[in-house]
mmCIF file of C-alpha atoms in Angstrom:
data_model
loop_
_atom_site.group_PDB
_atom_site.id
_atom_site.type_symbol
_atom_site.label_atom_id
_atom_site.label_comp_id
_atom_site.label_asym_id
_atom_site.label_seq_id
_atom_site.Cartn_x
_atom_site.Cartn_y
_atom_site.Cartn_z
ATOM 1 C CA MET M 1 22.441 -15.552 5.028
ATOM 2 C CA ILE M 2 18.967 -14.558 6.233
ATOM 3 C CA SER M 3 17.695 -18.062 5.442
ATOM 4 C CA ARG M 4 20.482 -19.656 7.526
ATOM 5 C CA LEU M 5 19.749 -17.320 10.447
ATOM 6 C CA SER M 6 16.069 -18.197 10.262
ATOM 7 C CA GLN M 7 16.875 -21.917 10.364
ATOM 8 C CA LEU M 8 19.137 -21.392 13.379
ATOM 9 C CA ALA M 9 16.457 -19.398 15.132
ATOM 10 C CA ARG M 10 13.901 -22.162 14.585
ATOM 11 C CA HIS M 11 16.399 -24.745 15.859
ATOM 12 C CA LEU M 12 17.131 -22.768 18.997
ATOM 13 C CA SER M 13 13.402 -22.298 19.587
ATOM 14 C CA ASN M 14 12.697 -26.059 19.660
ATOM 15 C CA PRO M 15 11.869 -27.510 23.100
ATOM 16 C CA LEU M 16 14.749 -29.156 24.922
ATOM 17 C CA PRO M 17 14.616 -32.887 25.718
ATOM 18 C CA ASN M 18 12.912 -33.941 28.961
ATOM 19 C CA LEU M 19 15.647 -34.300 31.572
ATOM 20 C CA GLY M 20 13.464 -36.186 33.999
ATOM 21 C CA HIS M 21 11.572 -35.194 37.094
ATOM 22 C CA ASN M 22 14.593 -34.158 39.108
ATOM 23 C CA SER M 23 14.003 -30.571 40.249
ATOM 24 C CA ALA M 24 17.615 -29.536 39.675
ATOM 25 C CA ALA M 25 17.549 -30.947 36.184
ATOM 26 C CA ALA M 26 14.236 -29.206 35.578
ATOM 27 C CA ALA M 27 15.722 -25.908 36.730
ATOM 28 C CA VAL M 28 18.703 -26.347 34.410
ATOM 29 C CA SER M 29 16.336 -27.194 31.584
ATOM 30 C CA ALA M 30 14.224 -24.102 32.245
ATOM 31 C CA ALA M 31 17.297 -21.878 32.366
ATOM 32 C CA ARG M 32 18.606 -23.288 29.106
ATOM 33 C CA GLN M 33 15.165 -22.869 27.545
ATOM 34 C CA ARG M 34 15.047 -19.204 28.553
ATOM 35 C CA SER M 35 18.558 -18.654 27.238
ATOM 36 C CA THR M 36 17.960 -20.286 23.854
ATOM 37 C CA SER M 37 14.599 -18.554 23.515
ATOM 38 C CA GLY M 38 16.311 -15.241 24.106
ATOM 39 C CA VAL M 39 18.944 -16.043 21.468
ATOM 40 C CA ALA M 40 16.223 -17.101 19.043
ATOM 41 C CA SER M 41 14.297 -13.890 19.644
ATOM 42 C CA ARG M 42 17.398 -11.776 19.045
ATOM 43 C CA ILE M 43 18.227 -13.668 15.853
ATOM 44 C CA MET M 44 14.665 -13.349 14.543
ATOM 45 C CA ALA M 45 14.695 -9.642 15.385
ATOM 46 C CA SER M 46 17.926 -9.338 13.400
ATOM 47 C CA VAL M 47 16.383 -11.208 10.463
ATOM 48 C CA THR M 48 13.262 -9.024 10.562
ATOM 49 C CA GLY M 49 15.339 -5.875 10.784
ATOM 50 C CA SER M 50 17.490 -6.940 7.828
ATOM 51 C CA THR M 51 14.382 -7.630 5.748
ATOM 52 C CA ALA M 52 12.861 -4.278 6.662
ATOM 53 C CA ALA M 53 16.048 -2.406 5.795
ATOM 54 C CA ALA M 54 16.221 -4.154 2.419
ATOM 55 C CA ASN M 55 12.549 -3.458 1.719
ATOM 56 C CA GLN M 56 12.968 0.239 2.429
ATOM 57 C CA THR M 57 15.765 0.679 -0.116
ATOM 58 C CA ARG M 58 14.902 -1.685 -2.973
ATOM 59 C CA THR M 59 13.702 -0.564 -6.383
ATOM 60 C CA ILE M 60 9.961 0.045 -6.529
ATOM 61 C CA SER M 61 8.355 -1.717 -9.467
ATOM 62 C CA THR M 62 5.155 -3.135 -7.999
ATOM 63 C CA ALA M 63 2.589 -1.872 -5.509
ATOM 64 C CA ALA M 64 -0.515 -2.975 -3.633
ATOM 65 C CA CYS M 65 -3.280 -1.091 -1.837
ATOM 66 C CA LEU M 66 -5.175 -2.429 1.176
ATOM 67 C CA ILE M 67 -8.409 -0.631 2.070
ATOM 68 C CA ILE M 68 -9.453 -1.393 5.649
ATOM 69 C CA GLY M 69 -12.911 -0.602 6.965
ATOM 70 C CA ASP M 70 -16.303 -2.100 7.725
ATOM 71 C CA GLU M 71 -17.888 1.115 6.477
ATOM 72 C CA VAL M 72 -16.574 0.497 2.946
ATOM 73 C CA LEU M 73 -17.791 -3.106 2.817
ATOM 74 C CA GLY M 74 -21.114 -2.079 4.338
ATOM 75 C CA GLY M 75 -21.728 0.571 1.687
ATOM 76 C CA LYS M 76 -21.656 3.476 4.141
ATOM 77 C CA THR M 77 -18.531 4.976 2.574
ATOM 78 C CA VAL M 78 -17.399 4.929 -1.036
ATOM 79 C CA ASP M 79 -13.711 4.122 -1.443
ATOM 80 C CA THR M 80 -11.928 6.726 -3.564
ATOM 81 C CA ASN M 81 -8.447 6.180 -2.149
ATOM 82 C CA SER M 82 -7.643 3.112 -4.236
ATOM 83 C CA ALA M 83 -8.604 4.984 -7.413
ATOM 84 C CA TYR M 84 -6.382 7.898 -6.393
ATOM 85 C CA MET M 85 -3.496 5.544 -5.694
ATOM 86 C CA ALA M 86 -3.986 3.832 -9.065
ATOM 87 C CA LYS M 87 -3.576 7.162 -10.861
ATOM 88 C CA TRP M 88 -0.643 8.087 -8.599
ATOM 89 C CA CYS M 89 1.139 4.802 -9.364
ATOM 90 C CA PHE M 90 0.444 5.121 -13.092
ATOM 91 C CA SER M 91 1.999 8.593 -13.162
ATOM 92 C CA LEU M 92 5.178 7.267 -11.512
ATOM 93 C CA GLY M 93 5.517 4.128 -13.608
ATOM 94 C CA ILE M 94 4.688 1.803 -10.696
ATOM 95 C CA ASN M 95 2.634 -1.270 -11.524
ATOM 96 C CA LEU M 96 -0.285 -1.384 -9.094
ATOM 97 C CA LYS M 97 -0.802 -5.130 -8.993
ATOM 98 C CA ARG M 98 -3.477 -5.526 -6.345
ATOM 99 C CA VAL M 99 -6.245 -3.682 -4.496
ATOM 100 C CA GLU M 100 -8.091 -5.365 -1.622
ATOM 101 C CA VAL M 101 -10.879 -4.217 0.670
ATOM 102 C CA ILE M 102 -11.147 -5.981 4.024
ATOM 103 C CA GLU M 103 -13.063 -5.496 7.255
ATOM 104 C CA ASP M 104 -11.780 -4.178 10.568
ATOM 105 C CA ASP M 105 -10.685 -7.635 11.646
ATOM 106 C CA GLU M 106 -7.291 -8.339 13.194
ATOM 107 C CA ASP M 107 -6.759 -11.738 11.557
ATOM 108 C CA GLU M 108 -7.719 -10.372 8.134
ATOM 109 C CA ILE M 109 -5.317 -7.436 8.476
ATOM 110 C CA VAL M 110 -2.457 -9.619 9.749
ATOM 111 C CA GLU M 111 -2.786 -12.077 6.870
ATOM 112 C CA ALA M 112 -3.118 -9.398 4.207
ATOM 113 C CA VAL M 113 -0.184 -7.192 5.223
ATOM 114 C CA LYS M 114 2.210 -10.114 5.677
ATOM 115 C CA ARG M 115 1.313 -11.454 2.236
ATOM 116 C CA MET M 116 1.467 -8.080 0.512
ATOM 117 C CA SER M 117 4.743 -7.085 2.162
ATOM 118 C CA GLN M 118 6.322 -10.266 0.845
ATOM 119 C CA ARG M 119 4.963 -9.974 -2.704
ATOM 120 C CA TYR M 120 5.104 -6.263 -3.547
ATOM 121 C CA ASP M 121 7.720 -3.526 -3.366
ATOM 122 C CA PHE M 122 5.447 -0.744 -2.080
ATOM 123 C CA VAL M 123 2.319 -1.326 0.017
ATOM 124 C CA VAL M 124 -0.170 1.271 1.202
ATOM 125 C CA THR M 125 -2.957 0.701 3.711
ATOM 126 C CA SER M 126 -5.903 3.049 4.088
ATOM 127 C CA GLY M 127 -8.101 3.379 7.154
ATOM 128 C CA GLY M 128 -8.420 2.140 10.707
ATOM 129 C CA ILE M 129 -5.994 4.487 12.500
ATOM 130 C CA GLY M 130 -8.442 6.741 14.339
ATOM 131 C CA PRO M 131 -9.113 7.043 18.092
ATOM 132 C CA THR M 132 -12.062 4.644 18.444
ATOM 133 C CA HIS M 133 -12.286 0.979 19.424
ATOM 134 C CA ASP M 134 -12.709 -0.273 15.859
ATOM 135 C CA ASP M 135 -9.554 1.475 14.625
ATOM 136 C CA ILE M 136 -7.239 -1.509 14.925
ATOM 137 C CA THR M 137 -4.871 -1.132 11.984
ATOM 138 C CA TYR M 138 -1.806 -0.125 14.025
ATOM 139 C CA GLN M 139 -2.191 -2.921 16.556
ATOM 140 C CA SER M 140 -2.922 -5.519 13.884
ATOM 141 C CA ILE M 141 0.091 -4.624 11.735
ATOM 142 C CA ALA M 142 2.260 -4.544 14.857
ATOM 143 C CA LYS M 143 1.079 -8.051 15.667
ATOM 144 C CA ALA M 144 1.751 -9.237 12.122
ATOM 145 C CA PHE M 145 5.460 -8.443 12.497
ATOM 146 C CA GLY M 146 5.901 -9.043 16.209
ATOM 147 C CA LEU M 147 6.399 -5.370 17.073
ATOM 148 C CA PRO M 148 5.316 -3.347 20.115
ATOM 149 C CA LEU M 149 3.201 -0.214 19.897
ATOM 150 C CA LYS M 150 5.229 2.746 21.146
ATOM 151 C CA LEU M 151 4.326 6.384 21.620
ATOM 152 C CA HIS M 152 6.078 8.285 18.834
ATOM 153 C CA GLN M 153 7.244 11.425 20.557
ATOM 154 C CA ASP M 154 7.652 13.561 17.421
ATOM 155 C CA ALA M 155 4.180 12.633 16.218
ATOM 156 C CA TYR M 156 2.791 13.413 19.665
ATOM 157 C CA GLU M 157 4.412 16.860 19.735
ATOM 158 C CA ARG M 158 3.141 17.601 16.230
ATOM 159 C CA MET M 159 -0.338 16.455 17.234
ATOM 160 C CA LYS M 160 -0.359 18.820 20.207
ATOM 161 C CA LYS M 161 0.838 21.695 18.034
ATOM 162 C CA LEU M 162 -1.243 21.212 14.886
ATOM 163 C CA SER M 163 -4.463 19.453 15.890
ATOM 164 C CA LYS M 164 -7.562 21.481 16.696
ATOM 165 C CA HIS M 165 -9.566 21.077 19.866
ATOM 166 C CA SER M 166 -13.020 19.658 19.484
ATOM 167 C CA LYS M 167 -15.929 21.976 20.236
ATOM 168 C CA THR M 168 -17.597 19.081 22.053
ATOM 169 C CA ASP M 169 -14.739 18.951 24.576
ATOM 170 C CA PRO M 170 -13.819 22.618 25.228
ATOM 171 C CA ASN M 171 -12.049 21.854 28.504
ATOM 172 C CA PHE M 172 -9.641 19.326 26.999
ATOM 173 C CA SER M 173 -6.020 19.717 28.098
ATOM 174 C CA TRP M 174 -2.938 17.777 27.031
ATOM 175 C CA ASP M 175 -1.646 18.187 30.573
ATOM 176 C CA VAL M 176 -4.557 16.343 32.162
ATOM 177 C CA GLU M 177 -5.173 12.631 31.813
ATOM 178 C CA SER M 178 -8.618 11.963 30.381
ATOM 179 C CA PRO M 179 -10.492 9.454 28.197
ATOM 180 C CA THR M 180 -10.198 11.922 25.305
ATOM 181 C CA LYS M 181 -6.425 12.159 25.662
ATOM 182 C CA THR M 182 -6.124 8.373 25.906
ATOM 183 C CA ALA M 183 -8.159 8.009 22.716
ATOM 184 C CA ARG M 184 -6.044 10.555 20.862
ATOM 185 C CA LEU M 185 -2.801 8.934 21.942
ATOM 186 C CA ARG M 186 -3.885 5.753 20.132
ATOM 187 C CA MET M 187 -3.239 7.639 16.889
ATOM 188 C CA VAL M 188 0.448 8.225 17.684
ATOM 189 C CA GLU M 189 1.243 4.839 19.241
ATOM 190 C CA LEU M 190 2.965 3.253 16.257
ATOM 191 C CA PRO M 191 4.368 -0.197 15.450
ATOM 192 C CA THR M 192 8.050 0.223 16.297
ATOM 193 C CA ASP M 193 11.079 -1.938 15.540
ATOM 194 C CA GLU M 194 13.424 -0.907 18.334
ATOM 195 C CA SER M 195 16.347 -2.713 16.683
ATOM 196 C CA ARG M 196 16.297 -0.210 13.794
ATOM 197 C CA ASP M 197 16.730 3.516 13.322
ATOM 198 C CA LEU M 198 13.423 5.095 14.291
ATOM 199 C CA GLY M 199 13.610 7.873 11.695
ATOM 200 C CA PRO M 200 12.556 5.895 8.594
ATOM 201 C CA GLN M 201 9.746 4.196 10.541
ATOM 202 C CA ALA M 202 7.564 7.316 10.758
ATOM 203 C CA LEU M 203 7.516 9.859 7.959
ATOM 204 C CA PHE M 204 5.930 13.312 7.924
ATOM 205 C CA PRO M 205 5.304 14.093 4.225
ATOM 206 C CA SER M 206 3.340 17.280 4.959
ATOM 207 C CA GLU M 207 4.519 20.100 7.185
ATOM 208 C CA ASN M 208 0.906 21.166 7.672
ATOM 209 C CA LEU M 209 -0.265 17.806 9.045
ATOM 210 C CA TRP M 210 0.636 16.105 12.286
ATOM 211 C CA VAL M 211 -0.439 12.713 10.891
ATOM 212 C CA PRO M 212 2.564 10.400 10.408
ATOM 213 C CA VAL M 213 2.966 7.728 7.771
ATOM 214 C CA ALA M 214 4.117 4.733 9.786
ATOM 215 C CA VAL M 215 6.390 2.440 7.764
ATOM 216 C CA VAL M 216 6.456 -1.198 8.883
ATOM 217 C CA ASN M 217 8.746 -3.943 7.584
ATOM 218 C CA GLY M 218 10.273 -1.356 5.298
ATOM 219 C CA ASN M 219 7.517 -1.318 2.679
ATOM 220 C CA ILE M 220 4.109 -1.081 4.382
ATOM 221 C CA HIS M 221 2.944 2.538 4.557
ATOM 222 C CA ILE M 222 0.003 3.110 6.899
ATOM 223 C CA LEU M 223 -2.213 5.990 5.816
ATOM 224 C CA PRO M 224 -5.523 7.359 7.114
ATOM 225 C CA GLY M 225 -8.760 6.612 5.303
ATOM 226 C CA VAL M 226 -9.946 10.235 5.093
ATOM 227 C CA PRO M 227 -9.465 11.020 1.370
ATOM 228 C CA ARG M 228 -8.131 14.547 1.911
ATOM 229 C CA LEU M 229 -5.439 13.267 4.268
ATOM 230 C CA PHE M 230 -4.730 10.124 2.239
ATOM 231 C CA GLU M 231 -4.138 12.116 -0.937
ATOM 232 C CA ALA M 232 -1.986 14.772 0.720
ATOM 233 C CA LEU M 233 0.239 12.237 2.464
ATOM 234 C CA LEU M 234 0.577 9.975 -0.578
ATOM 235 C CA ASP M 235 1.576 12.948 -2.733
ATOM 236 C CA GLY M 236 4.011 14.004 -0.031
ATOM 237 C CA LEU M 237 5.786 10.641 -0.199
ATOM 238 C CA LYS M 238 6.693 11.077 -3.866
ATOM 239 C CA PRO M 239 9.974 13.041 -3.420
ATOM 240 C CA SER M 240 11.396 10.374 -1.115
ATOM 241 C CA LEU M 241 10.573 7.585 -3.582
ATOM 242 C CA ILE M 242 11.753 9.041 -6.900
ATOM 243 C CA GLU M 243 15.271 7.623 -6.700
ATOM 244 C CA ARG M 244 13.893 4.130 -6.081
ATOM 245 C CA LEU M 245 11.602 4.013 -9.114
ATOM 246 C CA VAL M 246 12.308 1.890 -12.182
ATOM 247 C CA ASP M 247 12.322 5.186 -14.080
ATOM 248 C CA PRO M 248 13.791 7.778 -11.667
ATOM 249 C CA GLU M 249 13.051 10.553 -14.157
ATOM 250 C CA GLY M 250 9.398 10.023 -13.362
ATOM 251 C CA LYS M 251 8.152 9.628 -16.929
ATOM 252 C CA GLY M 252 5.725 7.003 -15.726
ATOM 253 C CA ILE M 253 3.581 4.813 -17.932
ATOM 254 C CA SER M 254 1.925 6.030 -21.124
ATOM 255 C CA ARG M 255 -1.555 5.271 -22.421
ATOM 256 C CA VAL M 256 -2.774 5.701 -26.005
ATOM 257 C CA LEU M 257 -6.528 5.792 -26.681
ATOM 258 C CA ILE M 258 -8.187 4.736 -29.908
ATOM 259 C CA SER M 259 -11.930 5.081 -30.438
ATOM 260 C CA THR M 260 -13.584 2.524 -32.724
ATOM 261 C CA PRO M 261 -17.145 2.233 -34.013
ATOM 262 C CA LEU M 262 -16.755 -1.546 -34.198
ATOM 263 C CA GLY M 263 -18.106 -3.810 -31.480
ATOM 264 C CA GLU M 264 -15.756 -5.811 -29.287
ATOM 265 C CA SER M 265 -16.594 -9.075 -31.022
ATOM 266 C CA ALA M 266 -15.613 -7.591 -34.390
ATOM 267 C CA VAL M 267 -12.129 -6.603 -33.207
ATOM 268 C CA ALA M 268 -11.474 -9.452 -30.759
ATOM 269 C CA SER M 269 -9.442 -11.602 -33.184
ATOM 270 C CA TYR M 270 -7.195 -8.734 -34.259
ATOM 271 C CA LEU M 271 -6.638 -7.483 -30.717
ATOM 272 C CA THR M 272 -5.759 -10.988 -29.532
ATOM 273 C CA ASP M 273 -3.073 -11.218 -32.211
ATOM 274 C CA LEU M 274 -1.841 -7.693 -31.469
ATOM 275 C CA ALA M 275 -1.616 -8.361 -27.724
ATOM 276 C CA SER M 276 0.554 -11.450 -28.263
ATOM 277 C CA ARG M 277 2.883 -9.544 -30.618
ATOM 278 C CA VAL M 278 3.443 -6.527 -28.389
ATOM 279 C CA ALA M 279 3.556 -8.259 -24.992
ATOM 280 C CA PRO M 280 7.346 -8.911 -25.263
ATOM 281 C CA LYS M 281 7.765 -5.128 -25.555
ATOM 282 C CA GLY M 282 5.909 -4.620 -22.277
ATOM 283 C CA VAL M 283 2.743 -3.301 -23.920
ATOM 284 C CA LYS M 284 -0.753 -4.189 -22.742
ATOM 285 C CA VAL M 285 -3.747 -3.989 -25.068
ATOM 286 C CA GLY M 286 -7.143 -3.209 -23.582
ATOM 287 C CA SER M 287 -10.660 -3.183 -24.986
ATOM 288 C CA TYR M 288 -13.484 -1.385 -23.199
ATOM 289 C CA PRO M 289 -17.149 -1.220 -24.229
ATOM 290 C CA ARG M 290 -18.898 2.120 -23.809
ATOM 291 C CA TRP M 291 -22.524 1.245 -23.159
ATOM 292 C CA GLY M 292 -24.963 3.751 -24.553
ATOM 293 C CA SER M 293 -22.307 5.416 -26.712
ATOM 294 C CA GLN M 294 -21.483 5.233 -30.395
ATOM 295 C CA ASN M 295 -17.895 4.032 -29.981
ATOM 296 C CA ASN M 296 -15.817 1.645 -27.934
ATOM 297 C CA THR M 297 -12.286 2.246 -26.660
ATOM 298 C CA ILE M 298 -9.022 0.431 -27.312
ATOM 299 C CA THR M 299 -5.987 1.225 -25.152
ATOM 300 C CA LEU M 300 -2.267 0.671 -25.600
ATOM 301 C CA VAL M 301 -0.338 0.939 -22.332
ATOM 302 C CA GLY M 302 3.419 0.759 -21.850
ATOM 303 C CA ARG M 303 6.606 2.565 -20.828
ATOM 304 C CA ASP M 304 8.021 3.098 -24.331
ATOM 305 C CA LEU M 305 5.927 5.930 -25.756
ATOM 306 C CA ALA M 306 7.760 5.892 -29.102
ATOM 307 C CA TYR M 307 6.873 2.240 -29.577
ATOM 308 C CA LEU M 308 3.250 2.870 -28.637
ATOM 309 C CA GLU M 309 3.084 5.654 -31.213
ATOM 310 C CA SER M 310 4.469 3.325 -33.869
ATOM 311 C CA LEU M 311 1.435 1.053 -33.380
ATOM 312 C CA VAL M 312 -1.252 3.707 -33.721
ATOM 313 C CA ASP M 313 -1.679 3.707 -37.524
ATOM 314 C CA GLU M 314 -1.947 -0.072 -37.602
ATOM 315 C CA VAL M 315 -4.566 -0.188 -34.867
ATOM 316 C CA VAL M 316 -6.577 2.659 -36.383
ATOM 317 C CA GLU M 317 -6.639 0.904 -39.750
ATOM 318 C CA ASN M 318 -7.604 -2.517 -38.399
ATOM 319 C CA THR M 319 -10.360 -1.206 -36.149
ATOM 320 C CA LYS M 320 -11.658 1.565 -38.423
ATOM 321 C CA GLY M 321 -10.878 3.765 -35.473
ATOM 322 C CA LYS M 322 -9.586 7.202 -34.570
ATOM 323 C CA ARG M 323 -6.878 8.378 -32.175
ATOM 324 C CA VAL M 324 -8.402 10.422 -29.338
ATOM 325 C CA ALA M 325 -6.918 12.349 -26.434
ATOM 326 C CA VAL M 326 -9.817 11.777 -24.040
ATOM 327 C CA GLU M 327 -12.131 8.786 -23.946
ATOM 328 C CA GLY M 328 -15.535 9.637 -25.370
ATOM 329 C CA GLU M 329 -14.555 12.940 -26.960
ATOM 330 C CA ASP M 330 -16.019 11.832 -30.317
ATOM 331 C CA ASP M 331 -19.043 9.992 -28.941
ATOM 332 C CA GLU M 332 -22.642 10.649 -29.747
ATOM 333 C CA PRO M 333 -25.542 8.920 -27.977
ATOM 334 C CA ALA M 334 -26.356 5.629 -29.660
ATOM 335 C CA GLY M 335 -28.165 2.390 -29.054
ATOM 336 C CA LEU M 336 -26.907 -0.213 -26.597
ATOM 337 C CA ASP M 337 -26.180 -2.673 -29.399
ATOM 338 C CA LYS M 338 -22.851 -0.957 -30.187
ATOM 339 C CA ALA M 339 -21.086 -2.406 -27.159
ATOM 340 C CA SER M 340 -20.429 -5.891 -28.440
#
């Protein structure tokens, strides 16, 4: 149905035939063009709204994280948010399939969020939603989906109530127009689909924070880059997502660690065979060298913990290894030649 509506919208958007140079005919043509363009816009808005509604209710199996910021690419700031999200996804049984870091560039943001929204069930962006000129995440994501930026009244009221005044601007007042107020308002002017219920488009996961999580196209969640805020808001989203997880009980994904004194080359053949045998059961086998340590690490990752446990004795025997709870717990300093 959505595909047919999209085709109709494209058809209605096509230019009308040239009716000649007669002014009356030209006027008729212009009127018809405006009419069909309006119909096309309404149909495309309906299609977009339907997609967003579906995205916001579908089962969450896969996720992606988009880190936005020149400061990360320039080495000024170390990204910790993607690592936090990886652990968060792992604990919930969500497969984090992709992490990207891009600059504060509108075209880059537009391309990335459109692609990720289409490919993954749950998308999180980090960064670029502050008050300064280079914070362009909201406007870029709005452009990606043809949405206007609108002042979100609830977010604005929460901002006024919960935000602290800066010591550098002691005379600031919300009742007086000023450059500072204009800058702050940029943080609560959100991409808004006016054809949909506004409630699900801006979430407030923490009662102690005025910062909203804007939700665009149903599955793009726009979070700040400040780690403390990012982590608090991401954790706050969990209760609203539980029912949409592949495993609503929240058991997540399990990981078994096996420490081996053998180098990677010595166990490569066995692990290759093991990986092919267990892949149909949804298990991934990993091998990780530990440079400067006595042992290397083998991992078994999957959703079925009982099945993972059934593999442990075999792996231990074939790698001369030992089951460990924490990577490196049985290590002693050794030469670098143990890694491979």
